[in-house]
Short mmCIF file of C-alpha atoms and ligand atoms in Angstrom, two decimals:
data_model
loop_
_atom_site.label_atom_id
_atom_site.label_comp_id
_atom_site.label_asym_id
_atom_site.label_seq_id
_atom_site.Cartn_x
_atom_site.Cartn_y
_atom_site.Cartn_z
CA MET G 1 7.50 -20.29 2.20
CA LEU G 2 6.00 -17.72 0.28
CA CYS G 3 9.25 -15.72 -0.77
CA SER G 4 12.95 -17.12 -0.22
CA ASN G 5 13.70 -14.44 2.34
CA ILE G 6 10.98 -15.98 4.80
CA THR G 7 12.04 -18.77 6.63
CA ARG G 8 12.28 -20.32 10.06
CA ASN G 9 14.86 -21.70 12.31
CA ALA G 10 14.77 -25.01 13.81
CA ASP G 11 13.02 -23.65 16.91
CA GLY G 12 10.23 -22.17 14.53
CA ALA G 13 11.39 -18.64 14.87
CA LEU G 14 10.37 -16.50 12.01
CA LEU G 15 13.47 -15.31 10.16
CA PHE G 16 13.33 -12.48 7.75
CA ALA G 17 16.42 -12.08 5.40
CA GLY G 18 17.99 -14.81 7.62
CA GLN G 19 17.39 -12.26 10.84
CA SER G 20 15.05 -12.96 13.86
CA VAL G 21 12.05 -10.92 13.55
CA SER G 22 11.34 -11.18 17.36
CA ALA G 23 14.88 -9.91 17.99
CA LEU G 24 14.29 -6.91 15.53
CA ALA G 25 11.14 -6.20 17.21
CA ASP G 26 12.80 -6.13 20.47
CA ARG G 27 15.47 -3.81 19.23
CA TYR G 28 13.46 -1.52 17.12
CA GLY G 29 9.87 -1.55 18.71
CA THR G 30 6.83 -2.21 16.75
CA PRO G 31 4.85 -1.53 14.50
CA LEU G 32 7.81 -2.01 12.51
CA TYR G 33 8.69 -2.18 8.72
CA LEU G 34 11.52 -4.30 7.63
CA MET G 35 13.00 -4.19 4.33
CA ASP G 36 15.49 -6.77 2.95
CA GLU G 37 17.94 -4.31 0.89
CA ALA G 38 19.30 -7.60 -0.90
CA ARG G 39 15.99 -8.34 -2.30
CA ILE G 40 15.37 -4.85 -3.58
CA ARG G 41 18.79 -4.92 -5.45
CA GLN G 42 17.94 -8.41 -6.74
CA ASN G 43 14.57 -7.44 -8.06
CA CYS G 44 16.20 -4.21 -9.84
CA ARG G 45 18.96 -6.70 -11.34
CA MET G 46 16.51 -9.11 -12.41
CA TYR G 47 14.70 -6.19 -14.50
CA LYS G 48 18.09 -4.65 -15.66
CA ASP G 49 19.46 -7.85 -16.82
CA ALA G 50 16.05 -9.05 -18.50
CA PHE G 51 15.92 -5.65 -20.25
CA ARG G 52 19.70 -5.96 -21.50
CA LEU G 53 18.82 -9.58 -22.86
CA ALA G 54 15.72 -8.39 -24.26
CA PHE G 55 16.11 -5.01 -25.77
CA GLY G 56 20.10 -4.53 -25.74
CA ASP G 57 20.77 -0.95 -24.48
CA LYS G 58 17.59 0.51 -26.24
CA ALA G 59 15.75 0.08 -22.87
CA LEU G 60 15.52 1.15 -18.99
CA PRO G 61 13.22 0.22 -16.29
CA LEU G 62 12.16 3.03 -14.17
CA TYR G 63 11.33 2.21 -10.48
CA ALA G 64 7.71 3.45 -9.60
CA SER G 65 8.76 5.21 -6.55
CA LYS G 66 5.03 5.55 -5.28
CA ALA G 67 5.54 2.07 -4.26
CA CYS G 68 7.78 2.91 -1.42
CA SER G 69 9.55 6.23 -1.30
CA PHE G 70 12.30 7.62 1.06
CA LYS G 71 15.94 8.77 0.48
CA GLN G 72 17.89 5.31 1.10
CA MET G 73 15.32 3.79 -1.80
CA TYR G 74 16.58 6.38 -4.17
CA ARG G 75 20.15 5.85 -3.26
CA ILE G 76 19.75 2.17 -3.78
CA MET G 77 18.15 2.77 -7.20
CA ALA G 78 20.80 5.18 -8.34
CA GLU G 79 23.47 2.35 -7.34
CA GLU G 80 21.59 -0.07 -9.31
CA GLY G 81 21.49 2.04 -12.53
CA MET G 82 17.72 2.28 -12.45
CA GLY G 83 15.74 5.31 -13.62
CA VAL G 84 12.71 6.59 -11.34
CA ASP G 85 9.19 7.66 -11.90
CA CYS G 86 8.00 10.37 -9.40
CA VAL G 87 4.56 11.40 -9.26
CA SER G 88 4.91 14.47 -7.02
CA CYS G 89 7.31 17.22 -6.13
CA GLY G 90 7.74 15.52 -2.68
CA GLU G 91 9.06 12.41 -4.50
CA ILE G 92 11.24 14.34 -6.68
CA HIS G 93 12.44 16.35 -3.76
CA THR G 94 13.11 13.27 -1.86
CA ALA G 95 15.03 11.84 -4.79
CA MET G 96 17.00 14.86 -5.28
CA GLU G 97 17.89 14.91 -1.58
CA ALA G 98 19.36 11.51 -2.02
CA GLY G 99 21.56 12.62 -4.69
CA PHE G 100 19.58 10.78 -7.53
CA PRO G 101 20.38 12.02 -10.83
CA ALA G 102 17.69 14.20 -12.09
CA GLU G 103 18.16 13.39 -15.64
CA ARG G 104 17.07 9.72 -14.77
CA ILE G 105 13.81 10.93 -13.25
CA TRP G 106 10.31 10.88 -15.35
CA PHE G 107 7.74 13.00 -13.85
CA HIS G 108 4.35 11.47 -13.94
CA GLY G 109 0.72 12.22 -12.97
CA ASP G 110 -2.61 13.73 -13.93
CA GLY G 111 -2.78 16.58 -11.82
CA LYS G 112 0.61 18.60 -12.00
CA THR G 113 0.22 22.39 -11.04
CA ASP G 114 1.80 25.21 -12.60
CA ALA G 115 3.87 25.17 -9.24
CA ASP G 116 4.97 21.50 -9.84
CA ILE G 117 5.79 22.08 -13.56
CA ARG G 118 8.05 24.88 -12.37
CA TYR G 119 9.70 23.16 -9.59
CA ALA G 120 10.61 19.95 -11.90
CA LEU G 121 11.74 22.35 -14.75
CA ASP G 122 13.87 24.21 -12.32
CA HIS G 123 15.53 20.82 -11.01
CA GLY G 124 16.36 19.93 -14.49
CA ILE G 125 14.40 16.35 -14.42
CA GLY G 126 14.81 14.47 -17.29
CA GLY G 127 11.49 14.10 -18.53
CA PHE G 128 7.68 14.71 -18.19
CA VAL G 129 4.81 12.21 -19.14
CA VAL G 130 2.41 14.89 -19.86
CA ASP G 131 -1.28 13.61 -18.93
CA GLY G 132 -3.57 16.21 -20.77
CA LEU G 133 -3.90 19.43 -22.98
CA GLU G 134 -3.75 21.53 -19.96
CA GLU G 135 -0.59 20.29 -18.61
CA LEU G 136 1.17 20.47 -22.12
CA GLU G 137 0.13 24.07 -22.54
CA ALA G 138 1.15 25.09 -18.95
CA LEU G 139 4.56 23.10 -19.59
CA ASN G 140 5.33 24.64 -22.92
CA ARG G 141 4.60 28.02 -21.55
CA GLU G 142 6.93 27.41 -18.42
CA ALA G 143 9.58 25.99 -20.54
CA GLY G 144 9.43 28.68 -22.89
CA GLU G 145 10.17 31.32 -20.12
CA ARG G 146 13.03 29.33 -19.34
CA GLY G 147 14.37 28.81 -22.49
CA ILE G 148 14.15 25.10 -22.21
CA ARG G 149 13.04 22.48 -24.67
CA GLN G 150 11.53 20.15 -22.40
CA LYS G 151 11.75 16.23 -23.09
CA ILE G 152 8.30 14.54 -22.72
CA LEU G 153 6.40 11.69 -23.28
CA LEU G 154 2.46 11.79 -23.83
CA ARG G 155 0.21 9.55 -21.80
CA VAL G 156 -2.40 7.68 -23.87
CA THR G 157 -5.08 5.24 -22.90
CA PRO G 158 -5.05 2.19 -25.52
CA GLY G 159 -8.53 0.94 -24.25
CA ILE G 160 -7.66 -2.49 -22.55
CA ASP G 161 -8.91 -4.02 -19.54
CA PRO G 162 -6.16 -5.78 -17.34
CA HIS G 163 -8.65 -7.83 -15.38
CA THR G 164 -7.40 -6.50 -11.98
CA TYR G 165 -9.09 -4.58 -9.18
CA GLU G 166 -11.03 -1.39 -10.00
CA ALA G 167 -8.80 0.95 -8.28
CA VAL G 168 -5.80 0.20 -10.30
CA ASN G 169 -7.51 -0.45 -13.59
CA THR G 170 -6.25 2.19 -15.78
CA GLY G 171 -6.30 0.91 -19.37
CA ARG G 172 -9.84 1.34 -20.11
CA VAL G 173 -11.00 4.26 -22.62
CA ASP G 174 -13.12 5.87 -19.87
CA VAL G 175 -10.40 6.31 -17.01
CA LYS G 176 -9.06 9.74 -15.88
CA PHE G 177 -5.57 9.14 -17.08
CA GLY G 178 -4.22 10.28 -20.36
CA ALA G 179 -5.77 10.88 -23.86
CA PRO G 180 -7.85 7.74 -25.20
CA ILE G 181 -6.82 6.30 -28.63
CA GLY G 182 -10.25 5.04 -29.42
CA THR G 183 -11.86 8.49 -29.45
CA GLY G 184 -9.30 10.31 -31.65
CA GLN G 185 -8.28 12.54 -28.76
CA ALA G 186 -4.62 10.93 -28.51
CA LEU G 187 -4.14 11.77 -32.27
CA GLU G 188 -4.86 15.40 -31.31
CA PHE G 189 -2.91 15.24 -28.30
CA VAL G 190 0.20 14.27 -30.27
CA ARG G 191 -0.37 16.82 -32.99
CA ALA G 192 -0.69 19.54 -30.20
CA ALA G 193 2.74 18.42 -28.83
CA LEU G 194 4.18 18.44 -32.17
CA ASN G 195 2.98 21.92 -32.44
CA ALA G 196 4.31 23.27 -29.10
CA PRO G 197 7.95 24.64 -29.57
CA ASN G 198 9.27 24.13 -26.10
CA VAL G 199 8.84 20.49 -25.70
CA GLU G 200 10.38 17.62 -27.51
CA LEU G 201 8.19 14.74 -28.05
CA GLU G 202 10.03 11.76 -27.42
CA GLY G 203 7.02 9.38 -27.58
CA LEU G 204 4.24 7.73 -25.89
CA HIS G 205 3.47 6.22 -22.43
CA CYS G 206 0.65 3.97 -21.28
CA HIS G 207 0.06 2.11 -18.10
CA VAL G 208 -2.89 -0.31 -17.78
CA GLY G 209 -2.86 -1.49 -14.55
CA SER G 210 -1.31 -2.89 -11.46
CA MET G 211 -1.27 -6.57 -10.00
CA VAL G 212 -1.48 -7.84 -13.85
CA PHE G 213 -1.19 -11.39 -14.20
CA ASP G 214 -2.75 -12.23 -17.51
CA GLU G 215 -0.06 -13.27 -19.76
CA SER G 216 -1.21 -11.36 -22.82
CA VAL G 217 -2.06 -7.90 -21.33
CA PHE G 218 1.25 -6.20 -22.12
CA GLU G 219 1.55 -7.71 -25.64
CA ASP G 220 -2.28 -6.65 -26.18
CA THR G 221 -1.15 -3.06 -25.10
CA ALA G 222 1.91 -2.97 -27.38
CA ASP G 223 -0.14 -4.07 -30.40
CA LEU G 224 -2.68 -1.33 -29.81
CA MET G 225 0.32 1.24 -29.17
CA LEU G 226 2.32 0.21 -32.29
CA ALA G 227 -0.98 0.33 -34.40
CA PHE G 228 -1.34 3.65 -32.88
CA MET G 229 2.35 4.61 -33.60
CA ARG G 230 1.89 3.72 -37.21
CA GLU G 231 -1.23 5.86 -37.50
CA LEU G 232 0.80 8.76 -36.29
CA ARG G 233 3.71 8.11 -38.77
CA ASP G 234 1.01 7.70 -41.60
CA LYS G 235 -1.00 10.76 -40.54
CA LEU G 236 1.48 13.12 -38.93
CA GLY G 237 4.62 12.00 -40.25
CA TYR G 238 5.59 11.43 -36.58
CA VAL G 239 7.97 8.41 -35.90
CA THR G 240 7.65 7.39 -32.01
CA GLY G 241 11.14 7.21 -30.58
CA THR G 242 10.20 5.89 -27.04
CA LEU G 243 7.45 3.53 -25.83
CA ASP G 244 6.76 3.29 -22.11
CA LEU G 245 4.51 0.52 -21.19
CA GLY G 246 4.17 1.35 -17.49
CA GLY G 247 4.28 -0.89 -14.63
CA GLY G 248 1.79 -3.61 -13.06
CA TYR G 249 3.36 -7.11 -12.97
CA GLY G 250 1.77 -8.77 -10.20
CA VAL G 251 3.39 -10.37 -7.10
CA ARG G 252 2.64 -12.96 -4.67
CA TYR G 253 0.81 -12.24 -1.34
CA VAL G 254 -0.42 -15.73 -0.57
CA ASP G 255 0.60 -19.16 -1.32
CA SER G 256 -2.06 -19.60 -4.01
CA ASP G 257 -1.17 -16.41 -6.22
CA LYS G 258 0.68 -17.24 -9.44
CA GLN G 259 4.44 -16.58 -9.66
CA ALA G 260 5.00 -14.33 -12.61
CA ASP G 261 8.34 -15.09 -14.32
CA ILE G 262 9.06 -11.68 -15.20
CA PRO G 263 12.39 -12.15 -17.03
CA ALA G 264 10.51 -14.44 -19.22
CA ARG G 265 7.48 -12.42 -19.87
CA ILE G 266 10.07 -9.51 -20.82
CA ALA G 267 11.67 -11.57 -23.33
CA ALA G 268 8.39 -12.74 -24.75
CA LEU G 269 7.27 -9.25 -24.85
CA ALA G 270 10.32 -7.92 -26.65
CA ASN G 271 10.19 -10.51 -29.43
CA HIS G 272 6.31 -9.65 -29.75
CA ILE G 273 7.07 -5.68 -30.08
CA ARG G 274 9.90 -6.32 -32.35
CA LYS G 275 7.86 -8.58 -34.62
CA ARG G 276 5.06 -6.14 -34.87
CA ALA G 277 7.12 -2.89 -35.23
CA ASP G 278 8.67 -4.91 -38.16
CA GLU G 279 5.33 -5.76 -39.57
CA GLN G 280 4.21 -2.20 -39.40
CA GLY G 281 7.61 -0.89 -41.09
CA LEU G 282 8.44 0.97 -37.80
CA PRO G 283 11.80 1.16 -36.01
CA MET G 284 12.27 -0.62 -32.67
CA PRO G 285 11.50 2.16 -30.08
CA PHE G 286 13.40 2.60 -26.96
CA ILE G 287 11.45 0.87 -24.38
CA LEU G 288 10.71 2.02 -20.61
CA MET G 289 8.55 0.25 -18.32
CA GLU G 290 7.98 1.30 -14.76
CA PRO G 291 7.70 -1.58 -12.16
CA GLY G 292 6.88 -0.52 -8.52
CA ARG G 293 5.46 -3.43 -6.75
CA SER G 294 7.47 -6.00 -8.24
CA ILE G 295 10.65 -4.39 -7.01
CA VAL G 296 9.71 -3.89 -3.46
CA ALA G 297 6.58 -5.73 -2.45
CA ASP G 298 8.68 -9.17 -1.41
CA ALA G 299 11.31 -7.00 0.09
CA GLY G 300 9.19 -5.94 2.93
CA MET G 301 7.54 -7.34 6.19
CA THR G 302 5.58 -5.48 8.72
CA VAL G 303 6.12 -6.88 12.52
CA TYR G 304 3.27 -5.94 15.11
CA THR G 305 2.93 -6.83 18.81
CA VAL G 306 -0.53 -8.44 19.80
CA SER G 307 -2.28 -6.10 22.11
CA ALA G 308 -5.48 -8.04 22.77
CA VAL G 309 -7.09 -11.43 21.69
CA LYS G 310 -10.77 -11.49 21.88
CA ARG G 311 -12.64 -14.84 21.57
CA ILE G 312 -16.52 -14.43 20.87
CA PRO G 313 -17.77 -17.83 21.31
CA GLY G 314 -19.94 -18.77 18.18
CA PHE G 315 -18.96 -16.03 16.23
CA LYS G 316 -15.19 -15.02 15.86
CA ASN G 317 -11.92 -14.48 17.23
CA HIS G 318 -9.81 -11.24 16.80
CA VAL G 319 -6.29 -10.63 17.28
CA ILE G 320 -5.72 -7.12 17.90
CA VAL G 321 -2.21 -5.41 17.21
CA ASP G 322 -0.45 -2.09 17.69
CA GLY G 323 -0.88 -0.95 14.14
CA GLY G 324 -3.34 -1.28 11.36
CA MET G 325 -5.03 0.54 8.71
CA VAL G 326 -2.70 3.46 9.55
CA ASP G 327 0.68 1.49 8.27
CA ASN G 328 -1.28 -0.96 5.89
CA PRO G 329 -4.73 0.36 4.28
CA ARG G 330 -4.74 -2.04 1.56
CA TYR G 331 -7.26 -4.68 2.80
CA CYS G 332 -9.56 -1.68 3.85
CA LEU G 333 -8.95 -0.40 0.45
CA TYR G 334 -8.97 -3.25 -2.08
CA ARG G 335 -9.63 -6.21 0.18
CA ALA G 336 -6.06 -7.20 -0.32
CA LYS G 337 -4.84 -10.64 0.59
CA TYR G 338 -1.74 -11.01 2.96
CA THR G 339 -0.07 -13.83 4.33
CA VAL G 340 0.05 -13.41 8.24
CA LEU G 341 2.68 -15.30 10.49
CA HIS G 342 3.32 -15.64 14.11
CA ALA G 343 6.90 -14.90 15.00
CA VAL G 344 7.20 -18.05 16.79
CA ASP G 345 5.57 -21.07 15.26
CA ARG G 346 6.01 -24.58 17.32
CA GLY G 347 3.69 -26.58 15.12
CA GLY G 348 0.95 -26.66 17.82
CA GLU G 349 -2.70 -26.32 17.54
CA THR G 350 -4.05 -23.27 15.42
CA ALA G 351 -7.23 -21.28 15.42
CA VAL G 352 -8.88 -18.69 13.11
CA PHE G 353 -8.52 -15.06 13.68
CA ASP G 354 -9.40 -11.68 12.06
CA LEU G 355 -6.12 -9.86 12.41
CA ALA G 356 -7.46 -6.23 13.38
CA GLY G 357 -5.78 -2.86 14.04
CA ARG G 358 -5.97 -0.41 16.88
CA CYS G 359 -7.77 2.25 15.03
CA CYS G 360 -10.99 3.25 16.28
CA GLU G 361 -13.41 1.99 13.50
CA SER G 362 -14.52 -1.82 13.34
CA GLY G 363 -13.24 -1.66 9.35
CA ASP G 364 -9.63 -1.64 10.74
CA ILE G 365 -8.78 -5.17 9.49
CA LEU G 366 -5.52 -6.06 8.32
CA GLN G 367 -6.71 -9.52 7.09
CA PRO G 368 -9.50 -11.53 8.06
CA ALA G 369 -9.44 -15.21 8.59
CA VAL G 370 -5.96 -15.85 9.38
CA SER G 371 -4.31 -19.07 10.83
CA LEU G 372 -2.40 -18.31 14.08
CA PRO G 373 -1.50 -20.54 17.18
CA ALA G 374 -4.37 -21.18 19.13
CA ASP G 375 -2.80 -19.81 22.51
CA VAL G 376 -1.66 -16.58 20.66
CA LYS G 377 -1.77 -13.80 23.48
CA ARG G 378 -0.75 -10.34 24.13
CA GLY G 379 2.88 -9.52 23.87
CA ASP G 380 3.44 -12.13 20.96
CA ARG G 381 4.54 -10.74 17.74
CA VAL G 382 3.13 -11.34 14.40
CA ALA G 383 4.30 -10.46 10.94
CA VAL G 384 2.36 -9.43 7.75
CA CYS G 385 4.53 -10.55 4.89
CA THR G 386 5.02 -8.79 1.38
CA THR G 387 4.19 -5.31 2.78
CA GLY G 388 7.17 -3.57 0.75
CA ALA G 389 4.90 -1.79 -1.79
CA TYR G 390 2.12 0.58 -1.05
CA ASN G 391 2.41 0.37 2.92
CA TYR G 392 4.61 2.74 3.97
CA SER G 393 3.93 5.20 0.92
CA MET G 394 0.24 4.89 1.70
CA ALA G 395 0.52 5.17 5.71
CA SER G 396 -1.33 7.72 7.34
CA ASN G 397 -1.43 9.52 11.00
CA TYR G 398 -4.92 8.61 11.37
CA ASN G 399 -5.81 8.49 15.27
CA ARG G 400 -2.49 10.44 15.65
CA LEU G 401 -0.58 7.55 15.33
CA GLY G 402 3.04 7.83 14.29
CA ARG G 403 4.17 6.03 11.41
CA PRO G 404 6.48 3.20 11.88
CA PRO G 405 10.06 3.32 11.15
CA VAL G 406 11.70 1.45 8.04
CA VAL G 407 14.70 -0.60 9.09
CA MET G 408 16.73 -2.04 6.30
CA LEU G 409 18.32 -5.74 6.35
CA ARG G 410 21.79 -5.98 4.88
CA ASP G 411 24.50 -8.97 5.22
CA GLY G 412 23.17 -9.88 8.75
CA GLU G 413 23.05 -6.63 9.85
CA SER G 414 20.17 -3.72 10.28
CA TYR G 415 20.02 0.03 10.07
CA THR G 416 17.25 2.46 10.12
CA ALA G 417 16.38 3.97 6.83
CA VAL G 418 13.19 5.93 7.97
CA ARG G 419 13.04 6.88 11.84
CA ARG G 420 9.81 6.40 13.81
CA GLU G 421 7.53 9.22 13.91
CA GLY G 422 7.19 10.45 17.58
CA PHE G 423 4.95 12.92 19.24
CA ASP G 424 7.39 15.95 18.10
CA GLU G 425 6.98 15.12 14.68
CA LEU G 426 3.21 14.46 15.34
CA THR G 427 2.69 18.15 16.49
CA ALA G 428 5.51 19.72 14.39
CA LEU G 429 3.20 21.57 12.19
CA ASP G 430 0.63 22.33 14.65
CA VAL G 431 0.44 26.17 15.63
N1 LLP X 1 3.56 3.41 -13.78
C1 LLP X 1 1.94 4.26 -13.52
C2 LLP X 1 1.91 5.29 -14.61
C3 LLP X 1 1.45 3.85 -12.37
O1 LLP X 1 0.37 4.54 -12.32
C4 LLP X 1 1.81 2.63 -11.63
C5 LLP X 1 0.86 2.38 -10.38
C6 LLP X 1 2.97 2.16 -11.82
C7 LLP X 1 3.99 2.60 -12.89
C8 LLP X 1 3.47 0.89 -10.92
O2 LLP X 1 2.69 -0.06 -11.02
P1 LLP X 1 3.12 -1.39 -10.34
O3 LLP X 1 4.22 -1.90 -10.88
O4 LLP X 1 3.48 -0.95 -8.98
O5 LLP X 1 1.91 -2.42 -10.24
N2 LLP X 1 -2.07 1.60 -4.17
C9 LLP X 1 -2.38 0.58 -5.17
C10 LLP X 1 -1.61 0.44 -6.32
C11 LLP X 1 -1.77 1.79 -6.95
C12 LLP X 1 -0.86 1.86 -8.37
C13 LLP X 1 -0.98 2.82 -8.99
N3 LLP X 1 0.10 2.97 -10.17
C14 LLP X 1 -2.18 -0.73 -4.35
O6 LLP X 1 -1.90 -0.90 -3.07
O7 LLP X 1 -2.43 -1.86 -4.68
#
């Protein structure tokens, strides 16, 4: 199977984290997001252990909470000793409500408003990743008014192509994020931060992309960052204390995807950075990374009930389910691949279907050309695997469909972490 938490019993019934997917669907209804709590914790520990081995105590993984954000997730992150990366006051608010320690939150994003800056300062969040000069100016002003010296990193763009899909390709010089090193703008950005009295420049941040499998991308990025750090020391006398290399390790959505050995990659990266820092005569910086997808993706599965099966002879077959692009827009947006499984597989004949959603547009496809039992019918359950990242967090209410609940699986039991959105919630803001 794709991941060790997906199995079948002797009767061919699909199990997730050891529990019957059909029974969970009966109990909680569909569409249904399931999350394997042990897997989330295991992924956190994988990062924490790899960081400890590779960097000692001079490093911290931050969970990029845009991948999946709700209160229980932040509680788990707090318990696992992770930091978190938030990109909006909504994420910060959720983290704070969950009791997540403010000092371990880093506030990212390229479009922070004055109101956002004030909110984050007033809640004492640990640090800002400042994206540009206007934000720096606004933050310096707001921090000054509060008598605070705010810890910051500056986001710079190293100018690297991580060979991933366009929407998540963020390392190139011409992207909307950060200040490019190549044009000299990053150097001016650092100079401005050093001259801003109410911020404390801790270091630099970069994030070159998501779903990165290319072995050398992080090493190449570190090389560019360390060369820039040396330039900063030589030209401005500034020694970078913290280097945040962003998120991006890829995960397996289908059997043909590579399996990234993340601990091994982190160990190699640490050696690489240490060597390069030595060569440049720079002290080893404190390292931050921001994994999102690789913490939660394989902890998730979405379960649907089949509403209709349409066979169009000579053309194609459709299986239509009770969810769709509303709970998982990733195929529509990125042509993302997914593994689709029937809740009961007795090893009979299969056929190829497009798995389509219930939204009123023909582009509402969860996954084309999937293999399912040839006799699949209304009422059957199907599961889409590896939906823990960027599914619940990207879900919408298109067609006034309520978002599915998130049910956590733990030690053979289950509990609701996010309730199903019902009619009352859908009209709660309507006047
Ligand atoms: N740090 C920064 C600054 C980021 O922009 C991102 C992701 C991450 C960390 C986490 O990257 P990860 O480890 O999850 O790859 N909606 C898209 C993904 C967008 C990623 C945006 N930034 C998708 O569904 O594939």
